[in-house]
Amino acid sequence: MDLMGMMGKLKETQQKIEDTKKRLDTVLIDEQSADGLLKITITASRKIKTISIDDSLLEDKEQLEDYLIVTLNKAIEKATSVNERELDAVARMDMPSIPGMDNLFK
């Protein structure tokens, strides 16, 4: 592949990655505490959309903080996994094989 063709392919791949990132803003991931008292919705881009807290958790600040930490971390972990899997798929599908360029668009 000539250099101009390769640059065009890189630009095209970069656009597909940007489009995928925009789409990931609309992919919602739901997570909840084991007992369902705390529910969180987060996008695959790791932006929190909703937090629903059962009234019983409002009586114990420390317990609520623990619930938030655990549940948010689980949601972020899931969102990161979806995000990386989607972006890696686009990059792998379209990137020309150039040594050292495999992490360029992350």
GROMACS .gro file of N, CA, C and O in nm:
model
  424
    1MET      N    1   0.085  -0.117   0.000
    1MET     CA    2   0.000   0.000   0.000
    1MET      C    3   0.089   0.124   0.000
    1MET      O    4   0.185   0.132   0.074
    2ASP      N    5   0.058   0.221  -0.085
    2ASP     CA    6   0.138   0.342  -0.090
    2ASP      C    7   0.109   0.430   0.032
    2ASP      O    8   0.010   0.413   0.102
    3LEU      N    9   0.197   0.526   0.055
    3LEU     CA   10   0.187   0.610   0.174
    3LEU      C   11   0.057   0.691   0.176
    3LEU      O   12  -0.007   0.701   0.280
    4MET      N   13   0.016   0.745   0.062
    4MET     CA   14  -0.108   0.824   0.057
    4MET      C   15  -0.229   0.735   0.086
    4MET      O   16  -0.320   0.775   0.158
    5GLY      N   17  -0.227   0.615   0.030
    5GLY     CA   18  -0.336   0.521   0.056
    5GLY      C   19  -0.341   0.482   0.202
    5GLY      O   20  -0.449   0.470   0.261
    6MET      N   21  -0.223   0.465   0.262
    6MET     CA   22  -0.216   0.428   0.403
    6MET      C   23  -0.267   0.543   0.491
    6MET      O   24  -0.341   0.520   0.586
    7MET      N   25  -0.231   0.665   0.456
    7MET     CA   26  -0.277   0.781   0.533
    7MET      C   27  -0.429   0.794   0.522
    7MET      O   28  -0.497   0.826   0.619
    8GLY      N   29  -0.482   0.769   0.404
    8GLY     CA   30  -0.627   0.774   0.385
    8GLY      C   31  -0.696   0.668   0.470
    8GLY      O   32  -0.800   0.693   0.531
    9LYS      N   33  -0.637   0.550   0.475
    9LYS     CA   34  -0.692   0.440   0.554
    9LYS      C   35  -0.688   0.475   0.703
    9LYS      O   36  -0.783   0.449   0.776
   10LEU      N   37  -0.578   0.537   0.747
   10LEU     CA   38  -0.567   0.578   0.887
   10LEU      C   39  -0.674   0.681   0.921
   10LEU      O   40  -0.736   0.674   1.027
   11LYS      N   41  -0.696   0.777   0.833
   11LYS     CA   42  -0.798   0.881   0.854
   11LYS      C   43  -0.937   0.818   0.860
   11LYS      O   44  -1.019   0.853   0.945
   12GLU      N   45  -0.962   0.724   0.772
   12GLU     CA   46  -1.091   0.654   0.769
   12GLU      C   47  -1.111   0.574   0.899
   12GLU      O   48  -1.219   0.576   0.958
   13THR      N   49  -1.007   0.508   0.944
   13THR     CA   50  -1.014   0.431   1.067
   13THR      C   51  -1.038   0.523   1.186
   13THR      O   52  -1.119   0.493   1.274
   14GLN      N   53  -0.969   0.635   1.188
   14GLN     CA   54  -0.986   0.731   1.296
   14GLN      C   55  -1.131   0.780   1.301
   14GLN      O   56  -1.190   0.793   1.409
   15GLN      N   57  -1.192   0.805   1.184
   15GLN     CA   58  -1.331   0.848   1.180
   15GLN      C   59  -1.424   0.739   1.233
   15GLN      O   60  -1.517   0.765   1.308
   16LYS      N   61  -1.397   0.614   1.196
   16LYS     CA   62  -1.479   0.503   1.246
   16LYS      C   63  -1.467   0.490   1.397
   16LYS      O   64  -1.565   0.461   1.466
   17ILE      N   65  -1.347   0.514   1.449
   17ILE     CA   66  -1.328   0.508   1.594
   17ILE      C   67  -1.406   0.621   1.662
   17ILE      O   68  -1.472   0.599   1.764
   18GLU      N   69  -1.402   0.740   1.605
   18GLU     CA   70  -1.478   0.852   1.662
   18GLU      C   71  -1.628   0.822   1.658
   18GLU      O   72  -1.701   0.851   1.754
   19ASP      N   73  -1.677   0.764   1.548
   19ASP     CA   74  -1.818   0.726   1.536
   19ASP      C   75  -1.854   0.622   1.642
   19ASP      O   76  -1.961   0.628   1.703
   20THR      N   77  -1.764   0.527   1.664
   20THR     CA   78  -1.788   0.423   1.764
   20THR      C   79  -1.793   0.485   1.903
   20THR      O   80  -1.878   0.449   1.985
   21LYS      N   81  -1.706   0.580   1.931
   21LYS     CA   82  -1.706   0.647   2.062
   21LYS      C   83  -1.839   0.719   2.084
   21LYS      O   84  -1.895   0.714   2.195
   22LYS      N   85  -1.892   0.784   1.981
   22LYS     CA   86  -2.022   0.852   1.992
   22LYS      C   87  -2.132   0.750   2.019
   22LYS      O   88  -2.222   0.774   2.101
   23ARG      N   89  -2.127   0.636   1.950
   23ARG     CA   90  -2.227   0.532   1.971
   23ARG      C   91  -2.218   0.477   2.113
   23ARG      O   92  -2.320   0.450   2.176
   24LEU      N   93  -2.097   0.463   2.165
   24LEU     CA   94  -2.079   0.411   2.300
   24LEU      C   95  -2.141   0.504   2.406
   24LEU      O   96  -2.176   0.459   2.515
   25ASP      N   97  -2.156   0.633   2.372
   25ASP     CA   98  -2.225   0.726   2.462
   25ASP      C   99  -2.371   0.688   2.480
   25ASP      O  100  -2.436   0.732   2.575
   26THR      N  101  -2.425   0.610   2.386
   26THR     CA  102  -2.567   0.573   2.392
   26THR      C  103  -2.589   0.431   2.443
   26THR      O  104  -2.703   0.390   2.464
   27VAL      N  105  -2.482   0.355   2.462
   27VAL     CA  106  -2.494   0.218   2.513
   27VAL      C  107  -2.501   0.225   2.666
   27VAL      O  108  -2.410   0.275   2.730
   28LEU      N  109  -2.613   0.176   2.721
   28LEU     CA  110  -2.634   0.185   2.865
   28LEU      C  111  -2.605   0.051   2.933
   28LEU      O  112  -2.642  -0.055   2.883
   29ILE      N  113  -2.539   0.061   3.048
   29ILE     CA  114  -2.506  -0.057   3.128
   29ILE      C  115  -2.569  -0.037   3.265
   29ILE      O  116  -2.547   0.065   3.330
   30ASP      N  117  -2.650  -0.135   3.304
   30ASP     CA  118  -2.715  -0.130   3.435
   30ASP      C  119  -2.640  -0.219   3.533
   30ASP      O  120  -2.601  -0.330   3.499
   31GLU      N  121  -2.623  -0.169   3.653
   31GLU     CA  122  -2.558  -0.245   3.759
   31GLU      C  123  -2.635  -0.218   3.887
   31GLU      O  124  -2.693  -0.111   3.904
   32GLN      N  125  -2.636  -0.316   3.975
   32GLN     CA  126  -2.702  -0.296   4.104
   32GLN      C  127  -2.630  -0.371   4.213
   32GLN      O  128  -2.553  -0.464   4.187
   33SER      N  129  -2.656  -0.329   4.336
   33SER     CA  130  -2.599  -0.399   4.451
   33SER      C  131  -2.662  -0.537   4.458
   33SER      O  132  -2.767  -0.563   4.399
   34ALA      N  133  -2.598  -0.626   4.532
   34ALA     CA  134  -2.645  -0.765   4.541
   34ALA      C  135  -2.790  -0.774   4.588
   34ALA      O  136  -2.865  -0.859   4.542
   35ASP      N  137  -2.830  -0.684   4.676
   35ASP     CA  138  -2.967  -0.687   4.728
   35ASP      C  139  -3.063  -0.596   4.652
   35ASP      O  140  -3.180  -0.584   4.687
   36GLY      N  141  -3.013  -0.528   4.549
   36GLY     CA  142  -3.098  -0.443   4.466
   36GLY      C  143  -3.135  -0.309   4.527
   36GLY      O  144  -3.216  -0.236   4.471
   37LEU      N  145  -3.073  -0.273   4.638
   37LEU     CA  146  -3.107  -0.147   4.704
   37LEU      C  147  -3.044  -0.025   4.636
   37LEU      O  148  -3.089   0.087   4.655
   38LEU      N  149  -2.940  -0.047   4.560
   38LEU     CA  150  -2.873   0.061   4.486
   38LEU      C  151  -2.863   0.019   4.340
   38LEU      O  152  -2.816  -0.090   4.310
   39LYS      N  153  -2.911   0.105   4.251
   39LYS     CA  154  -2.906   0.076   4.107
   39LYS      C  155  -2.839   0.192   4.036
   39LYS      O  156  -2.865   0.309   4.066
   40ILE      N  157  -2.752   0.157   3.942
   40ILE     CA  158  -2.677   0.257   3.868
   40ILE      C  159  -2.686   0.226   3.719
   40ILE      O  160  -2.677   0.110   3.679
   41THR      N  161  -2.703   0.330   3.639
   41THR     CA  162  -2.696   0.316   3.494
   41THR      C  163  -2.582   0.405   3.448
   41THR      O  164  -2.573   0.523   3.486
   42ILE      N  165  -2.494   0.347   3.366
   42ILE     CA  166  -2.374   0.416   3.318
   42ILE      C  167  -2.363   0.389   3.168
   42ILE      O  168  -2.410   0.286   3.120
   43THR      N  169  -2.305   0.481   3.093
   43THR     CA  170  -2.284   0.455   2.951
   43THR      C  171  -2.155   0.376   2.932
   43THR      O  172  -2.071   0.370   3.022
   44ALA      N  173  -2.140   0.316   2.814
   44ALA     CA  174  -2.016   0.245   2.783
   44ALA      C  175  -1.898   0.341   2.775
   44ALA      O  176  -1.783   0.299   2.778
   45SER      N  177  -1.927   0.471   2.770
   45SER     CA  178  -1.822   0.574   2.775
   45SER      C  179  -1.791   0.613   2.919
   45SER      O  180  -1.718   0.708   2.944
   46ARG      N  181  -1.851   0.541   3.014
   46ARG     CA  182  -1.826   0.558   3.156
   46ARG      C  183  -1.879   0.691   3.213
   46ARG      O  184  -1.818   0.752   3.300
   47LYS      N  185  -1.995   0.733   3.162
   47LYS     CA  186  -2.062   0.851   3.217
   47LYS      C  187  -2.184   0.801   3.294
   47LYS      O  188  -2.266   0.726   3.241
   48ILE      N  189  -2.198   0.844   3.418
   48ILE     CA  190  -2.310   0.802   3.501
   48ILE      C  191  -2.437   0.871   3.452
   48ILE      O  192  -2.440   0.992   3.433
   49LYS      N  193  -2.541   0.791   3.431
   49LYS     CA  194  -2.669   0.844   3.384
   49LYS      C  195  -2.770   0.852   3.497
   49LYS      O  196  -2.839   0.951   3.511
   50THR      N  197  -2.783   0.745   3.576
   50THR     CA  198  -2.878   0.747   3.687
   50THR      C  199  -2.822   0.671   3.806
   50THR      O  200  -2.744   0.578   3.791
   51ILE      N  201  -2.866   0.714   3.924
   51ILE     CA  202  -2.839   0.643   4.048
   51ILE      C  203  -2.971   0.639   4.124
   51ILE      O  204  -3.034   0.742   4.146
   52SER      N  205  -3.013   0.519   4.160
   52SER     CA  206  -3.137   0.500   4.235
   52SER      C  207  -3.100   0.438   4.370
   52SER      O  208  -3.039   0.331   4.375
   53ILE      N  209  -3.137   0.507   4.478
   53ILE     CA  210  -3.101   0.464   4.613
   53ILE      C  211  -3.228   0.433   4.691
   53ILE      O  212  -3.315   0.520   4.704
   54ASP      N  213  -3.240   0.313   4.742
   54ASP     CA  214  -3.353   0.275   4.827
   54ASP      C  215  -3.347   0.358   4.955
   54ASP      O  216  -3.238   0.384   5.009
   55ASP      N  217  -3.463   0.401   5.003
   55ASP     CA  218  -3.469   0.485   5.123
   55ASP      C  219  -3.400   0.423   5.244
   55ASP      O  220  -3.344   0.495   5.327
   56SER      N  221  -3.399   0.290   5.253
   56SER     CA  222  -3.337   0.225   5.369
   56SER      C  223  -3.187   0.253   5.377
   56SER      O  224  -3.129   0.250   5.486
   57LEU      N  225  -3.125   0.281   5.263
   57LEU     CA  226  -2.980   0.310   5.264
   57LEU      C  227  -2.950   0.451   5.313
   57LEU      O  228  -2.837   0.482   5.350
   58LEU      N  229  -3.050   0.537   5.315
   58LEU     CA  230  -3.028   0.675   5.357
   58LEU      C  231  -3.009   0.687   5.509
   58LEU      O  232  -2.965   0.791   5.557
   59GLU      N  233  -3.038   0.582   5.579
   59GLU     CA  234  -3.024   0.584   5.725
   59GLU      C  235  -2.882   0.556   5.772
   59GLU      O  236  -2.849   0.580   5.888
   60ASP      N  237  -2.798   0.503   5.683
   60ASP     CA  238  -2.662   0.464   5.723
   60ASP      C  239  -2.564   0.516   5.617
   60ASP      O  240  -2.543   0.454   5.514
   61LYS      N  241  -2.506   0.632   5.646
   61LYS     CA  242  -2.416   0.698   5.550
   61LYS      C  243  -2.300   0.609   5.509
   61LYS      O  244  -2.267   0.598   5.392
   62GLU      N  245  -2.238   0.542   5.605
   62GLU     CA  246  -2.123   0.457   5.576
   62GLU      C  247  -2.162   0.340   5.484
   62GLU      O  248  -2.091   0.307   5.390
   63GLN      N  249  -2.275   0.279   5.512
   63GLN     CA  250  -2.322   0.168   5.428
   63GLN      C  251  -2.350   0.218   5.286
   63GLN      O  252  -2.314   0.154   5.188
   64LEU      N  253  -2.414   0.334   5.274
   64LEU     CA  254  -2.443   0.392   5.143
   64LEU      C  255  -2.314   0.419   5.066
   64LEU      O  256  -2.304   0.387   4.947
   65GLU      N  257  -2.215   0.474   5.133
   65GLU     CA  258  -2.087   0.500   5.068
   65GLU      C  259  -2.024   0.370   5.018
   65GLU      O  260  -1.973   0.364   4.905
   66ASP      N  261  -2.029   0.265   5.099
   66ASP     CA  262  -1.976   0.135   5.059
   66ASP      C  263  -2.050   0.082   4.937
   66ASP      O  264  -1.989   0.032   4.842
   67TYR      N  265  -2.182   0.090   4.939
   67TYR     CA  266  -2.264   0.045   4.827
   67TYR      C  267  -2.227   0.120   4.699
   67TYR      O  268  -2.213   0.061   4.592
   68LEU      N  269  -2.213   0.251   4.711
   68LEU     CA  270  -2.178   0.333   4.595
   68LEU      C  271  -2.042   0.293   4.537
   68LEU      O  272  -2.028   0.276   4.415
   69ILE      N  273  -1.944   0.276   4.622
   69ILE     CA  274  -1.810   0.239   4.575
   69ILE      C  275  -1.812   0.105   4.503
   69ILE      O  276  -1.764   0.093   4.390
   70VAL      N  277  -1.871   0.003   4.565
   70VAL     CA  278  -1.872  -0.131   4.507
   70VAL      C  279  -1.951  -0.133   4.376
   70VAL      O  280  -1.905  -0.184   4.273
   71THR      N  281  -2.070  -0.074   4.377
   71THR     CA  282  -2.157  -0.081   4.260
   71THR      C  283  -2.104   0.005   4.145
   71THR      O  284  -2.106  -0.038   4.030
   72LEU      N  285  -2.053   0.123   4.177
   72LEU     CA  286  -1.994   0.206   4.072
   72LEU      C  287  -1.872   0.138   4.010
   72LEU      O  288  -1.855   0.140   3.888
   73ASN      N  289  -1.788   0.078   4.092
   73ASN     CA  290  -1.671   0.009   4.038
   73ASN      C  291  -1.710  -0.106   3.946
   73ASN      O  292  -1.649  -0.126   3.841
   74LYS      N  293  -1.814  -0.182   3.984
   74LYS     CA  294  -1.860  -0.291   3.897
   74LYS      C  295  -1.914  -0.236   3.766
   74LYS      O  296  -1.886  -0.290   3.658
   75ALA      N  297  -1.989  -0.127   3.772
   75ALA     CA  298  -2.045  -0.066   3.650
   75ALA      C  299  -1.933  -0.013   3.560
   75ALA      O  300  -1.934  -0.033   3.439
   76ILE      N  301  -1.835   0.053   3.620
   76ILE     CA  302  -1.723   0.108   3.542
   76ILE      C  303  -1.643  -0.005   3.478
   76ILE      O  304  -1.600   0.006   3.362
   77GLU      N  305  -1.623  -0.114   3.550
   77GLU     CA  306  -1.552  -0.230   3.496
   77GLU      C  307  -1.624  -0.285   3.372
   77GLU      O  308  -1.561  -0.312   3.270
   78LYS      N  309  -1.755  -0.301   3.382
   78LYS     CA  310  -1.833  -0.351   3.269
   78LYS      C  311  -1.827  -0.254   3.150
   78LYS      O  312  -1.810  -0.294   3.036
   79ALA      N  313  -1.842  -0.124   3.180
   79ALA     CA  314  -1.840  -0.023   3.075
   79ALA      C  315  -1.704  -0.020   3.005
   79ALA      O  316  -1.696  -0.009   2.883
   80THR      N  317  -1.597  -0.030   3.082
   80THR     CA  318  -1.463  -0.031   3.026
   80THR      C  319  -1.443  -0.151   2.935
   80THR      O  320  -1.387  -0.140   2.825
   81SER      N  321  -1.493  -0.265   2.976
   81SER     CA  322  -1.482  -0.386   2.896
   81SER      C  323  -1.554  -0.370   2.761
   81SER      O  324  -1.499  -0.402   2.655
   82VAL      N  325  -1.676  -0.319   2.765
   82VAL     CA  326  -1.753  -0.297   2.642
   82VAL      C  327  -1.681  -0.195   2.554
   82VAL      O  328  -1.664  -0.215   2.434
   83ASN      N  329  -1.637  -0.086   2.614
   83ASN     CA  330  -1.569   0.022   2.542
   83ASN      C  331  -1.444  -0.030   2.471
   83ASN      O  332  -1.426  -0.009   2.351
   84GLU      N  333  -1.359  -0.099   2.544
   84GLU     CA  334  -1.234  -0.149   2.486
   84GLU      C  335  -1.260  -0.253   2.377
   84GLU      O  336  -1.194  -0.252   2.273
   85ARG      N  337  -1.356  -0.341   2.401
   85ARG     CA  338  -1.387  -0.445   2.303
   85ARG      C  339  -1.436  -0.382   2.171
   85ARG      O  340  -1.392  -0.420   2.063
   86GLU      N  341  -1.523  -0.282   2.180
   86GLU     CA  342  -1.576  -0.217   2.060
   86GLU      C  343  -1.467  -0.140   1.984
   86GLU      O  344  -1.457  -0.150   1.863
   87LEU      N  345  -1.388  -0.063   2.057
   87LEU     CA  346  -1.284   0.017   1.991
   87LEU      C  347  -1.173  -0.072   1.934
   87LEU      O  348  -1.122  -0.046   1.825
   88ASP      N  349  -1.137  -0.178   2.005
   88ASP     CA  350  -1.036  -0.271   1.954
   88ASP      C  351  -1.084  -0.338   1.825
   88ASP      O  352  -1.007  -0.357   1.732
   89ALA      N  353  -1.213  -0.373   1.822
   89ALA     CA  354  -1.268  -0.439   1.703
   89ALA      C  355  -1.259  -0.347   1.581
   89ALA      O  356  -1.220  -0.390   1.472
   90VAL      N  357  -1.292  -0.219   1.599
   90VAL     CA  358  -1.285  -0.123   1.487
   90VAL      C  359  -1.140  -0.105   1.444
   90VAL      O  360  -1.109  -0.111   1.325
   91ALA      N  361  -1.051  -0.087   1.539
   91ALA     CA  362  -0.910  -0.063   1.506
   91ALA      C  363  -0.850  -0.185   1.436
   91ALA      O  364  -0.779  -0.171   1.337
   92ARG      N  365  -0.878  -0.304   1.488
   92ARG     CA  366  -0.822  -0.426   1.428
   92ARG      C  367  -0.875  -0.450   1.288
   92ARG      O  368  -0.803  -0.496   1.201
   93MET      N  369  -1.002  -0.421   1.267
   93MET     CA  370  -1.066  -0.447   1.140
   93MET      C  371  -1.009  -0.357   1.029
   93MET      O  372  -0.992  -0.401   0.917
   94ASP      N  373  -0.980  -0.233   1.063
   94ASP     CA  374  -0.947  -0.135   0.960
   94ASP      C  375  -0.802  -0.090   0.955
   94ASP      O  376  -0.759  -0.030   0.858
   95MET      N  377  -0.726  -0.114   1.060
   95MET     CA  378  -0.590  -0.063   1.063
   95MET      C  379  -0.497  -0.143   0.973
   95MET      O  380  -0.496  -0.265   0.979
   96PRO      N  381  -0.420  -0.072   0.891
   96PRO     CA  382  -0.316  -0.143   0.818
   96PRO      C  383  -0.212  -0.191   0.919
   96PRO      O  384  -0.197  -0.133   1.026
   97SER      N  385  -0.147  -0.297   0.888
   97SER     CA  386  -0.051  -0.355   0.981
   97SER      C  387   0.080  -0.277   0.976
   97SER      O  388   0.162  -0.294   0.887
   98ILE      N  389   0.098  -0.187   1.073
   98ILE     CA  390   0.219  -0.105   1.082
   98ILE      C  391   0.277  -0.130   1.221
   98ILE      O  392   0.211  -0.103   1.321
   99PRO      N  393   0.398  -0.180   1.230
   99PRO     CA  394   0.458  -0.206   1.361
   99PRO      C  395   0.459  -0.081   1.449
   99PRO      O  396   0.490   0.029   1.403
  100GLY      N  397   0.417  -0.098   1.574
  100GLY     CA  398   0.419   0.011   1.669
  100GLY      C  399   0.298   0.103   1.664
  100GLY      O  400   0.284   0.194   1.744
  101MET      N  401   0.206   0.079   1.570
  101MET     CA  402   0.090   0.168   1.556
  101MET      C  403  -0.036   0.105   1.617
  101MET      O  404  -0.144   0.164   1.610
  102ASP      N  405  -0.025  -0.011   1.680
  102ASP     CA  406  -0.144  -0.080   1.729
  102ASP      C  407  -0.215  -0.010   1.844
  102ASP      O  408  -0.332  -0.034   1.868
  103ASN      N  409  -0.150   0.081   1.915
  103ASN     CA  410  -0.215   0.153   2.024
  103ASN      C  411  -0.239   0.300   1.992
  103ASN      O  412  -0.271   0.378   2.079
  104LEU      N  413  -0.226   0.338   1.869
  104LEU     CA  414  -0.234   0.478   1.828
  104LEU      C  415  -0.366   0.543   1.862
  104LEU      O  416  -0.370   0.658   1.906
  105PHE      N  417  -0.476   0.474   1.845
  105PHE     CA  418  -0.607   0.539   1.860
  105PHE      C  419  -0.677   0.510   1.991
  105PHE      O  420  -0.792   0.536   2.008
  106LYS      N  421  -0.608   0.457   2.088
  106LYS     CA  422  -0.671   0.426   2.217
  106LYS      C  423  -0.673   0.546   2.305
  106LYS      O  424  -0.595   0.635   2.294
   0.00000   0.00000   0.00000
